[in-house]
Coordinates of C-alpha atoms in Angstrom, one line a residue:
M20 CA 48.2 22.5 98.0
E21 CA 48.8 26.1 97.3
T22 CA 50.3 26.4 100.8
N23 CA 52.9 23.7 100.1
K24 CA 54.0 25.4 96.8
M25 CA 54.5 28.7 98.6
A26 CA 56.6 26.9 101.3
E27 CA 58.7 25.2 98.7
R28 CA 59.8 28.4 97.0
P29 CA 62.0 29.7 99.8
R30 CA 63.6 26.3 100.2
R31 CA 64.5 26.3 96.4
K32 CA 66.0 29.8 96.7
L33 CA 68.0 28.7 99.8
K34 CA 69.2 25.7 97.9
L35 CA 70.2 27.8 94.9
F36 CA 72.1 30.2 97.1
K37 CA 74.0 27.3 98.6
W38 CA 74.9 26.0 95.2
I39 CA 76.1 29.5 94.1
A40 CA 78.1 29.9 97.4
A41 CA 79.7 26.4 96.9
I42 CA 80.6 27.3 93.3
L43 CA 82.2 30.6 94.4
L44 CA 84.0 28.9 97.2
F45 CA 85.3 26.3 94.8
V46 CA 86.4 29.1 92.4
V47 CA 88.1 31.1 95.1
L48 CA 89.8 27.9 96.5
G49 CA 90.8 27.0 92.9
L50 CA 92.3 30.4 92.3
A51 CA 94.0 30.4 95.6
S52 CA 95.4 27.0 94.9
A53 CA 96.5 28.1 91.4
S54 CA 98.0 31.2 92.8
W55 CA 99.9 29.2 95.4
Y56 CA 101.0 26.6 92.8
L57 CA 102.1 29.4 90.4
S58 CA 103.9 31.1 93.2
I59 CA 105.8 28.0 94.1
K60 CA 106.6 27.1 90.5
L61 CA 107.3 30.6 89.2
K62 CA 109.3 31.8 92.1
P63 CA 112.7 30.6 90.9
I64 CA 111.9 31.6 87.4
I65 CA 110.9 35.1 88.5
G66 CA 114.0 35.4 90.6
K67 CA 116.2 34.3 87.8
E68 CA 114.6 36.6 85.3
L69 CA 114.9 39.6 87.7
R70 CA 118.5 39.0 88.3
A71 CA 119.2 38.6 84.6
L72 CA 117.2 41.7 83.7
V73 CA 119.1 43.9 86.1
R74 CA 122.5 42.5 85.0
T75 CA 121.7 42.7 81.3
S76 CA 120.1 46.2 81.2
T77 CA 123.0 47.8 83.1
H78 CA 125.8 46.1 80.9
G79 CA 126.7 44.0 83.9
L80 CA 127.4 47.1 86.1
Y81 CA 124.8 46.1 88.7
S82 CA 123.7 42.9 90.3
L83 CA 120.5 42.2 92.2
D84 CA 120.4 39.9 95.2
F85 CA 117.5 39.1 97.6
A86 CA 116.6 36.5 100.2
N87 CA 113.0 35.6 99.2
I88 CA 110.0 36.3 97.0
H89 CA 106.4 36.1 98.0
T90 CA 103.6 36.5 95.4
N91 CA 99.9 36.6 95.4
F92 CA 98.5 36.4 91.8
I93 CA 94.9 37.0 93.1
T94 CA 95.6 40.4 94.6
G95 CA 98.4 41.2 92.2
T96 CA 101.0 41.8 94.9
A97 CA 104.5 40.6 95.5
T98 CA 107.2 41.3 98.1
I99 CA 111.0 40.7 97.8
G100 CA 112.9 40.5 101.0
E101 CA 116.5 41.6 102.0
V102 CA 117.2 43.3 98.7
R103 CA 120.7 44.3 97.6
I104 CA 121.6 46.2 94.5
T105 CA 125.4 46.6 94.1
P106 CA 127.7 47.7 91.4
D107 CA 130.6 45.7 90.0
T108 CA 133.7 47.9 90.2
T109 CA 135.6 45.9 87.6
V110 CA 132.9 46.5 85.1
F111 CA 132.8 50.1 86.1
K112 CA 136.5 50.5 85.3
Q113 CA 135.9 48.9 81.9
L114 CA 133.1 51.3 81.2
I115 CA 135.4 54.2 82.2
A116 CA 138.0 53.0 79.7
A117 CA 135.2 52.8 77.0
Q118 CA 134.0 56.3 78.0
K119 CA 130.5 54.9 78.8
A120 CA 130.6 55.0 82.6
P121 CA 127.9 57.0 84.4
N122 CA 128.9 59.8 86.8
N123 CA 127.1 58.1 89.7
L124 CA 127.3 54.7 91.3
Y125 CA 124.5 53.5 93.6
Y126 CA 124.5 50.9 96.4
I127 CA 120.9 50.1 97.6
R128 CA 119.8 47.9 100.4
L129 CA 116.4 47.4 102.0
K130 CA 114.4 45.0 104.1
K131 CA 111.5 44.7 101.7
L132 CA 110.5 45.7 98.2
S133 CA 106.8 45.6 97.6
V134 CA 105.1 45.3 94.1
K135 CA 101.4 46.2 94.3
R136 CA 98.5 45.9 91.9
F137 CA 100.0 44.2 88.9
K138 CA 98.1 42.0 86.4
P139 CA 99.6 38.6 86.2
W140 CA 97.3 37.5 83.3
S141 CA 98.4 40.4 81.2
I142 CA 102.0 39.5 81.9
Y143 CA 101.4 35.9 80.8
F144 CA 99.0 36.3 77.9
D145 CA 99.8 39.8 76.5
K146 CA 103.4 40.1 77.5
V147 CA 102.7 43.5 79.1
V148 CA 103.9 44.4 82.6
D149 CA 101.9 47.1 84.2
V150 CA 102.6 47.8 87.9
K151 CA 100.7 50.4 89.8
L152 CA 103.2 50.8 92.7
L153 CA 106.8 49.7 93.4
L154 CA 107.5 50.5 97.1
F155 CA 111.0 50.7 98.6
D156 CA 110.3 51.0 102.3
K157 CA 113.1 52.6 104.4
P158 CA 115.9 52.0 101.9
E159 CA 119.5 52.9 102.5
V160 CA 121.1 54.3 99.4
T161 CA 124.8 55.3 98.9
M162 CA 125.5 57.5 95.9
V163 CA 129.1 57.8 94.8
N164 CA 129.8 60.7 92.4
R165 CA 132.7 61.1 90.1
H166 CA 132.5 63.5 87.2
F167 CA 133.6 62.4 83.7
D168 CA 134.0 65.0 80.9
F169 CA 132.7 62.5 78.3
N170 CA 129.3 62.7 80.0
D171 CA 129.0 66.5 79.5
N172 CA 126.0 67.6 77.4
L173 CA 124.5 64.1 77.1
P174 CA 120.7 64.1 76.9
P175 CA 118.8 62.8 80.0
R176 CA 118.1 59.5 78.2
P177 CA 119.8 56.1 78.0
R178 CA 122.6 55.7 75.4
K179 CA 121.0 52.5 74.3
S180 CA 117.3 51.7 74.6
P181 CA 116.5 49.3 77.5
Y182 CA 113.8 47.9 75.3
E183 CA 116.4 45.8 73.6
Y184 CA 117.0 43.9 76.8
I185 CA 113.3 43.1 77.5
A186 CA 112.0 42.7 73.9
K187 CA 112.3 38.9 74.0
L188 CA 110.2 38.8 77.3
F189 CA 107.8 41.6 77.2
K190 CA 106.2 44.1 74.8
S191 CA 106.4 46.9 77.4
L192 CA 107.2 47.4 81.1
R193 CA 105.5 50.2 83.0
V194 CA 105.6 51.2 86.7
E195 CA 103.2 54.0 87.4
V196 CA 104.7 55.0 90.7
V197 CA 108.1 54.1 92.3
D198 CA 108.2 55.2 95.9
F199 CA 111.3 55.5 98.1
K200 CA 109.8 56.1 101.6
N201 CA 111.9 57.3 104.5
M202 CA 115.1 56.9 102.6
K203 CA 118.6 57.3 104.1
L204 CA 121.0 58.7 101.5
K205 CA 124.7 58.9 101.8
Y206 CA 126.4 61.0 99.2
V207 CA 130.1 60.5 98.5
D208 CA 131.9 63.1 96.4
N209 CA 135.0 61.5 94.8
N210 CA 136.0 64.5 92.7
G211 CA 138.7 65.7 95.1
P212 CA 141.9 64.3 96.6
V213 CA 139.9 63.2 99.7
P214 CA 136.3 61.9 99.5
E215 CA 133.7 64.3 100.9
I216 CA 130.7 62.5 102.6
D217 CA 127.3 63.9 103.4
S218 CA 124.2 62.2 104.7
L219 CA 120.4 62.7 104.5
A220 CA 117.5 61.1 106.3
N221 CA 113.8 61.4 106.3
M222 CA 113.9 61.6 102.5
N223 CA 111.0 60.6 100.2
V224 CA 111.5 60.2 96.4
T225 CA 108.6 59.5 94.0
L226 CA 109.3 58.4 90.4
K227 CA 106.3 58.7 88.1
D228 CA 105.4 56.7 85.0
W229 CA 108.6 54.7 84.4
L230 CA 108.2 53.1 80.9
I231 CA 110.2 50.8 78.7
D232 CA 108.8 50.2 75.3
P233 CA 110.0 50.6 71.7
T234 CA 109.8 54.5 71.8
S235 CA 110.2 55.6 75.4
A236 CA 114.0 56.0 75.2
Q237 CA 113.6 58.6 72.5
D238 CA 110.8 60.4 74.2
T239 CA 112.1 64.0 74.9
S240 CA 109.4 64.6 77.5
R241 CA 110.8 61.9 79.7
L242 CA 113.7 62.2 82.1
Y243 CA 115.7 58.9 82.3
L244 CA 112.5 57.1 81.1
L245 CA 110.4 58.9 83.7
K246 CA 107.6 61.4 83.3
D247 CA 108.3 63.2 86.6
I248 CA 110.2 63.0 89.9
D249 CA 109.2 64.4 93.3
I250 CA 111.6 64.8 96.2
N251 CA 110.8 65.7 99.7
I252 CA 113.1 66.1 102.7
S253 CA 111.8 67.0 106.2
D254 CA 113.7 68.3 109.3
Y255 CA 117.3 68.0 107.9
T256 CA 120.1 69.2 110.1
Y257 CA 123.8 69.4 109.1
A258 CA 126.7 70.3 111.4
T259 CA 129.3 72.4 109.6
P260 CA 132.9 71.0 109.6
D261 CA 134.1 73.7 112.0
S262 CA 131.5 72.7 114.5
M263 CA 130.3 76.3 114.9
Y264 CA 126.9 76.1 113.1
H265 CA 124.0 73.8 112.4
L266 CA 122.3 74.2 108.9
N267 CA 118.6 73.4 109.3
V268 CA 115.9 72.8 106.6
H269 CA 112.4 72.3 107.9
Q270 CA 111.0 71.2 104.6
L271 CA 112.4 70.8 101.0
D272 CA 110.2 69.9 98.0
F273 CA 111.4 69.5 94.5
N274 CA 109.6 68.7 91.2
A275 CA 111.7 67.7 88.2
K276 CA 109.1 68.5 85.5
S277 CA 108.8 72.1 86.6
G278 CA 112.3 72.3 87.9
K279 CA 110.9 74.0 91.1
L280 CA 112.7 73.7 94.5
S281 CA 111.0 75.0 97.6
L282 CA 112.6 75.5 100.9
K283 CA 110.7 76.4 104.0
H284 CA 112.5 77.7 107.1
F285 CA 116.2 77.4 106.1
G286 CA 118.6 78.4 108.9
A287 CA 122.3 78.7 109.7
V288 CA 122.1 78.6 113.5
P289 CA 125.2 79.2 115.6
R290 CA 125.9 76.5 118.2
Y291 CA 127.1 79.0 120.7
S292 CA 125.7 82.2 122.2
E293 CA 127.1 85.7 121.4
G294 CA 129.1 85.6 124.6
A295 CA 130.7 82.2 124.0
F296 CA 131.1 82.2 120.2
A297 CA 134.5 84.1 120.0
R298 CA 135.8 82.3 123.1
V299 CA 135.2 78.9 121.4
A300 CA 136.7 80.2 118.1
G301 CA 139.7 81.6 119.9
Y302 CA 139.6 85.0 118.2
A303 CA 137.2 87.8 117.2
K304 CA 135.3 85.6 114.7
S305 CA 132.0 87.1 113.3
R306 CA 129.0 85.2 114.3
Y307 CA 126.2 84.8 111.7
H308 CA 122.6 83.8 112.4
I309 CA 120.6 83.4 109.3
Q310 CA 116.9 82.5 109.0
L311 CA 115.3 82.5 105.5
D312 CA 111.6 81.6 104.9
N313 CA 110.0 80.6 101.6
L314 CA 113.0 80.2 99.4
V315 CA 112.1 79.1 95.9
L316 CA 114.3 78.1 92.9
N317 CA 112.6 77.8 89.5
G318 CA 113.8 76.1 86.3
I319 CA 116.5 73.9 87.8
D320 CA 118.3 71.7 85.3
L321 CA 118.2 68.3 87.1
P322 CA 120.3 66.4 84.5
A323 CA 123.1 69.0 84.9
F324 CA 123.0 68.5 88.6
I325 CA 123.0 64.7 88.4
Q326 CA 125.7 64.5 85.7
K327 CA 128.2 67.1 86.8
K328 CA 126.9 68.5 90.1
A329 CA 126.1 71.9 88.6
L330 CA 123.3 74.2 89.7
Y331 CA 121.5 75.9 86.7
A332 CA 118.3 77.8 87.4
N333 CA 116.2 80.5 85.9
D334 CA 115.4 82.5 89.1
M335 CA 115.4 82.4 92.8
H336 CA 113.1 84.1 95.3
I337 CA 113.5 84.7 99.0
A338 CA 110.2 86.0 100.4
E339 CA 111.5 87.0 103.9
G340 CA 114.1 86.4 106.5
N341 CA 116.6 87.7 109.0
V342 CA 120.4 87.9 108.9
S343 CA 122.2 89.0 112.0
V344 CA 126.0 89.4 112.5
F345 CA 127.8 89.9 115.8
R346 CA 131.4 90.4 116.5
N347 CA 133.2 90.6 119.9
S348 CA 136.3 92.8 119.2
T349 CA 137.6 92.4 122.8
F350 CA 139.1 89.1 121.5
P351 CA 142.3 89.1 119.4
K352 CA 141.9 89.8 115.7
L353 CA 142.8 87.0 113.3
E354 CA 145.1 89.0 111.0
K355 CA 145.0 87.2 107.6
V356 CA 145.2 88.4 104.1
R357 CA 141.6 88.7 102.6
T358 CA 142.6 89.6 99.1
G359 CA 140.7 87.5 96.5
R360 CA 137.6 87.3 98.8
F361 CA 135.2 89.8 97.2
P362 CA 131.8 88.3 96.4
Q363 CA 132.4 87.7 92.8
Q364 CA 135.8 86.1 93.5
L365 CA 134.3 83.8 96.2
L366 CA 131.7 82.8 93.6
Q367 CA 134.4 81.8 91.1
K368 CA 136.1 79.6 93.8
L369 CA 133.0 77.6 94.5
D370 CA 133.3 73.9 93.7
L371 CA 129.7 73.9 92.6
P372 CA 129.3 75.3 89.1
I373 CA 126.4 77.7 89.4
S374 CA 124.3 79.9 87.1
I375 CA 121.1 81.7 88.3
K376 CA 119.8 84.3 86.0
K377 CA 118.0 86.3 88.7
V378 CA 117.7 86.4 92.4
S379 CA 114.8 88.3 94.1
L380 CA 114.8 89.4 97.7
G381 CA 111.9 90.6 99.7
N382 CA 111.6 91.8 103.3
I383 CA 115.0 90.7 104.6
N384 CA 116.0 92.3 108.0
I385 CA 119.8 92.6 108.3
S386 CA 121.7 93.7 111.4
Y387 CA 125.4 94.2 112.4
A388 CA 126.4 94.4 116.1
E389 CA 129.8 94.6 117.7
F390 CA 131.0 94.6 121.3
S391 CA 133.8 97.2 121.2
R392 CA 137.2 96.8 122.7
R393 CA 137.5 100.6 123.3
S394 CA 134.1 101.4 124.7
L395 CA 133.2 97.9 126.2
Q396 CA 129.7 98.6 124.9
K397 CA 127.6 97.0 122.2
G398 CA 126.8 99.0 119.1
K399 CA 124.3 97.9 116.5
I400 CA 123.1 99.1 113.0
T401 CA 120.1 97.6 111.2
F402 CA 119.0 97.5 107.6
E403 CA 115.3 96.7 107.7
K404 CA 112.9 95.5 105.0
T405 CA 115.7 94.9 102.5
S406 CA 114.6 94.0 99.0
G407 CA 115.9 93.9 95.5
T408 CA 117.4 91.8 92.8
L409 CA 120.7 90.1 91.9
S410 CA 121.2 89.3 88.2
N411 CA 123.7 87.0 86.4
M412 CA 124.9 85.1 89.5
T413 CA 127.3 82.8 87.8
N414 CA 130.7 81.2 87.7
M415 CA 130.3 79.6 84.3
P416 CA 132.9 80.7 81.7
K417 CA 130.5 80.7 78.7
V418 CA 127.9 82.8 80.5
K419 CA 130.5 85.2 81.8
A420 CA 131.9 85.8 78.3
V421 CA 128.5 86.9 77.1
Q422 CA 127.8 89.2 80.1
P423 CA 130.7 89.6 82.5
I424 CA 128.8 91.7 85.0
M425 CA 126.9 90.5 88.0
Q426 CA 124.6 93.3 89.3
A427 CA 122.8 93.8 92.6
D428 CA 120.1 96.5 93.0
L429 CA 118.9 96.8 96.6
Q430 CA 116.9 99.0 98.8
S431 CA 116.6 99.1 102.6
Y432 CA 115.8 101.3 105.6
I433 CA 118.7 102.1 107.9
M434 CA 117.5 101.9 111.5
G435 CA 114.0 101.5 110.0
Q436 CA 114.0 105.1 108.8
G437 CA 116.6 106.4 106.3
K438 CA 115.8 104.9 102.9
L439 CA 118.9 103.4 101.3
E440 CA 119.1 102.6 97.5
I441 CA 122.3 101.0 96.3
S442 CA 123.5 99.3 93.2
F443 CA 126.6 97.1 92.9
K444 CA 128.3 95.9 89.7
F445 CA 130.8 93.1 89.9
D446 CA 133.2 92.4 87.0
L447 CA 133.3 88.6 86.8
N448 CA 136.3 88.5 84.6
S449 CA 138.5 91.0 86.5
P450 CA 141.8 89.5 87.9
I451 CA 141.8 92.2 90.6
G452 CA 138.2 92.0 91.7
A453 CA 137.0 95.2 90.1
F454 CA 133.5 96.4 91.2
S455 CA 131.6 99.6 91.6
Y456 CA 128.7 100.8 93.7
K457 CA 126.6 103.9 93.9
G458 CA 123.6 104.8 96.0
N459 CA 121.7 107.2 98.1
I460 CA 120.4 107.6 101.7
S461 CA 117.7 110.1 102.3
D462 CA 115.5 111.7 105.0
M463 CA 117.0 110.5 108.3
D464 CA 117.3 111.8 111.8
G465 CA 121.0 111.6 112.5
R466 CA 120.3 110.7 116.2
K467 CA 119.1 107.3 115.0
L468 CA 122.8 106.4 114.4
N469 CA 123.7 106.8 118.0
Q470 CA 123.0 103.1 118.5
V471 CA 126.1 102.4 116.6
S472 CA 128.2 105.6 116.7
K473 CA 128.4 105.8 120.5
A474 CA 129.8 102.3 121.1
L475 CA 131.9 101.9 118.0
G476 CA 132.8 105.5 117.2
L477 CA 132.9 107.1 120.7
M478 CA 130.7 109.9 119.3
Q479 CA 127.2 111.0 120.1
I480 CA 125.1 112.9 117.6
N481 CA 123.2 115.6 119.6
K482 CA 121.2 116.7 116.6
G483 CA 121.3 116.8 112.9
T484 CA 119.2 115.9 109.8
I485 CA 120.5 113.8 107.0
K486 CA 118.8 115.1 103.8
Q487 CA 120.9 113.1 101.4
F488 CA 124.0 110.9 101.4
A489 CA 124.9 110.0 97.8
F490 CA 128.0 108.1 96.7
D491 CA 129.5 106.8 93.5
I492 CA 132.6 104.6 94.0
A493 CA 134.8 102.5 91.7
A494 CA 137.0 100.0 93.5
N495 CA 139.2 96.9 93.2
E496 CA 141.5 94.9 95.6
Q497 CA 143.9 97.8 96.0
E498 CA 142.0 101.0 96.2
A499 CA 138.7 102.9 95.9
K500 CA 138.0 106.2 94.1
G501 CA 134.9 108.3 93.7
Q502 CA 133.0 111.0 95.5
V503 CA 130.4 111.5 98.2
K504 CA 127.7 114.1 98.3
F505 CA 126.5 114.5 101.9
R506 CA 123.7 117.0 102.5
F507 CA 122.8 117.7 106.1
S508 CA 121.7 120.5 108.5
D509 CA 122.0 121.5 112.2
L510 CA 124.7 119.0 113.0
S511 CA 126.1 118.9 116.5
L512 CA 128.4 116.2 118.0
T513 CA 129.7 115.1 121.4
L514 CA 133.0 113.2 121.7
L515 CA 133.0 110.4 124.3
K516 CA 135.5 108.4 126.3
K517 CA 135.6 105.3 128.4
E518 CA 137.1 105.6 131.9
E519 CA 138.4 102.6 133.7
G520 CA 136.0 101.4 136.3
E521 CA 133.1 103.3 134.9
E522 CA 130.1 101.6 133.4
W523 CA 128.9 104.5 131.2
L524 CA 130.8 106.6 128.6
K525 CA 131.8 110.0 129.7
R526 CA 131.7 113.3 127.6
K527 CA 134.9 115.0 126.4
A528 CA 133.3 118.3 127.1
L529 CA 136.2 120.7 126.1
L530 CA 137.1 118.7 123.0
S531 CA 133.5 118.5 121.9
I532 CA 133.2 122.3 122.2
L533 CA 136.4 122.7 120.2
A534 CA 135.2 120.2 117.5
N535 CA 131.8 121.8 117.1
A536 CA 133.1 125.4 117.1
L537 CA 136.3 125.0 115.0
V538 CA 136.0 121.9 112.9
I539 CA 132.5 120.4 112.4
R540 CA 130.3 121.9 109.7
S541 CA 126.8 122.2 111.0
D542 CA 125.3 122.5 107.6
N543 CA 126.2 121.4 104.0
P544 CA 125.4 123.4 102.0
D545 CA 126.2 126.3 104.4
S546 CA 124.2 129.5 104.8
T547 CA 125.8 131.0 101.7
G548 CA 124.8 128.0 99.6
K549 CA 128.3 126.6 99.3
F550 CA 128.1 122.8 98.9
I551 CA 131.1 120.6 99.7
I552 CA 131.5 117.5 97.5
A553 CA 133.9 115.1 99.1
P554 CA 136.5 113.4 96.8
V555 CA 137.3 109.9 97.9
Q556 CA 140.6 108.0 97.4
F557 CA 141.1 105.2 99.9
E558 CA 143.8 102.5 99.9
R559 CA 142.7 99.1 101.1
K560 CA 144.7 97.1 103.6
P561 CA 145.2 93.4 102.5
T562 CA 143.6 92.3 105.8
S563 CA 140.4 94.3 105.2
S564 CA 137.2 92.5 104.4
F565 CA 134.9 93.5 101.6
F566 CA 132.3 95.3 103.9
N567 CA 135.1 96.8 106.0
F568 CA 136.6 98.3 102.8
I569 CA 133.2 99.8 101.8
W570 CA 132.6 101.2 105.2
K571 CA 136.0 102.9 105.6
T572 CA 135.8 104.3 102.0
L573 CA 132.4 105.9 102.7
F574 CA 133.5 107.1 106.2
Q575 CA 136.4 109.0 104.5
G576 CA 133.8 110.9 102.5
V577 CA 131.7 111.5 105.6
K578 CA 134.6 113.0 107.5
Y579 CA 135.6 115.3 104.6
S580 CA 132.0 116.5 104.2
I581 CA 131.5 117.5 107.9
G582 CA 134.9 119.3 107.9
V583 CA 137.3 116.7 109.1
T584 CA 139.8 117.0 106.2
P585 CA 143.4 115.8 106.5
Q586 CA 144.4 119.4 107.3
K587 CA 141.7 119.7 110.0
E588 CA 142.7 116.4 111.4
A589 CA 146.2 117.6 111.7
E590 CA 144.9 120.8 113.4
I591 CA 142.8 118.7 115.8
R592 CA 145.7 116.5 116.7
A593 CA 147.8 119.6 117.4
K594 CA 145.1 121.2 119.5
I595 CA 144.6 117.9 121.4
A596 CA 148.4 117.7 122.0
S597 CA 148.4 121.3 123.1
F598 CA 145.4 120.7 125.4
E599 CA 147.0 117.6 126.8
Q600 CA 150.3 119.6 127.4
M601 CA 148.3 122.3 129.1
K602 CA 146.5 119.7 131.2
G603 CA 149.9 118.1 132.0
D604 CA 151.5 121.4 133.0
R605 CA 148.5 122.2 135.2
E606 CA 148.8 118.9 136.9
E607 CA 152.5 119.4 137.4
R608 CA 151.9 122.9 139.0
R609 CA 149.2 121.4 141.2
K610 CA 151.6 118.7 142.3
R611 CA 154.4 121.1 143.1
R612 CA 152.0 123.3 145.1
Q613 CA 150.9 120.2 147.1
E614 CA 154.5 119.3 147.8
R615 CA 155.3 122.8 149.0
R616 CA 152.2 122.8 151.3
E617 CA 153.2 119.4 152.8
Q618 CA 156.7 120.7 153.3
R619 CA 155.5 123.7 155.3
E620 CA 153.2 121.6 157.4
R621 CA 156.2 119.3 158.3
E622 CA 158.4 122.3 159.2
E623 CA 155.7 123.8 161.4
A624 CA 155.2 120.4 163.1
N625 CA 158.9 120.2 163.9
R626 CA 159.1 123.6 165.6

């Protein structure tokens, strides 16, 4: 009897489990059926309400169209296929007339829009929409920008609360995350006579905590109803309009809440080698190769950039990088007027309004190389471990009125040795591009400069120590004035020449001896303690570039300091002319002697 009872218990448990399983299966099937039924019945209602919501909340500016909707109320998911969001240009014109039009129009198309993890019962019973994720997968977005003055200085919030458009349907509408994955963005700038178009791919945009409720439109911690925005771009390449460069960005990250933009591995890469660049350009065009790593902008004003395409930021940091410039001067020069192209003047001409309070540089290596027409050799000068700051980088009129000076304070090491400290001050309001610069180079072996002086100056520094090279110059588009204090010792030079058919440069032995003996100062101050301060007054040619102007101004001070004054230059030219005359006379006498010798030989042969 007891045995029968014990055998009965497992059978009862099994039967109970079967009943429970049957009930659960019935519930699941019931829910699935209800979900399917609701999907069928509610699909046209949902579609109608979505279209109406988009149209109403944008004042009729945008319309939503799609091919199909699939919903699953059990899992709280939905997908919308073949989505199109397009603006109505007629309504846009009406909004312009009413001064209520936005600066940007958007055209959006995608294969599928996914809505994940929403609560259908809360929507039905509580009138609260709470969606965890809204996913736009591989969308194609066209953004058309046209700036309107009436939008300036508007807060980053809707003019009218969107809650008014949903109040009859819902108490609140929240989407925790809106993801645009692998987006293609085409940007059309309609602010000029001809539209300018740019494109981006591999772009990800994440919008966080989008909320419409009675108070969200007035929430100053929100940006266009959002708590935050993250943007990521990977492996972006842009070919410049002149087809000479590729601009590359390995990775870009931006966060709206902090206003922080990070760029890793930004490069301006020439499409042609040093040998081919000028040949493709057709003239002696400078070739730039720029690679900057870990570039960071802080405090970016995103609403200003969206509304009027203006870049406002607190500071910018460039941790390290390389900038190399090469020029092949064997090609023809492109003689054009470069007046109005100083740094502060170019900044004022930028289409992009910009204001960055401070730019910090660290460990930037800069080089300039040139293949000389005269020497057929390549000369190069380097500025290594360049660092410093640039303050008040702006082309904004209000900022300039408060502080009209943009200042750069830099330090570097010439040829990795001589320490250079230099400070520039640019007058942002000057109609003639006024600026000043002063600085100092100290403790350098002069022979280090042979890498540039031999090829580009046809001069070799045999020995010499640069103790100090100090300068203080005020300049504008027309001229530069100031002084140079050049302290050096034990200076000796050799003048060089290029002879046709010869690979290497040859010494001008006699002229070098004359220059060192009669012209060049070997020391400044000299043995008596006399120190020469070189006055500088240099007139700029309209075709000279900014850096060429600086170089030639300082070189005038160098020449004066080592003894090559205008008077000495005249003496040198006279001595060279005299030497060339003597050389010519000697050649003439040698020629006559040769002719007489040949004449005697002919006469003896005829006897």
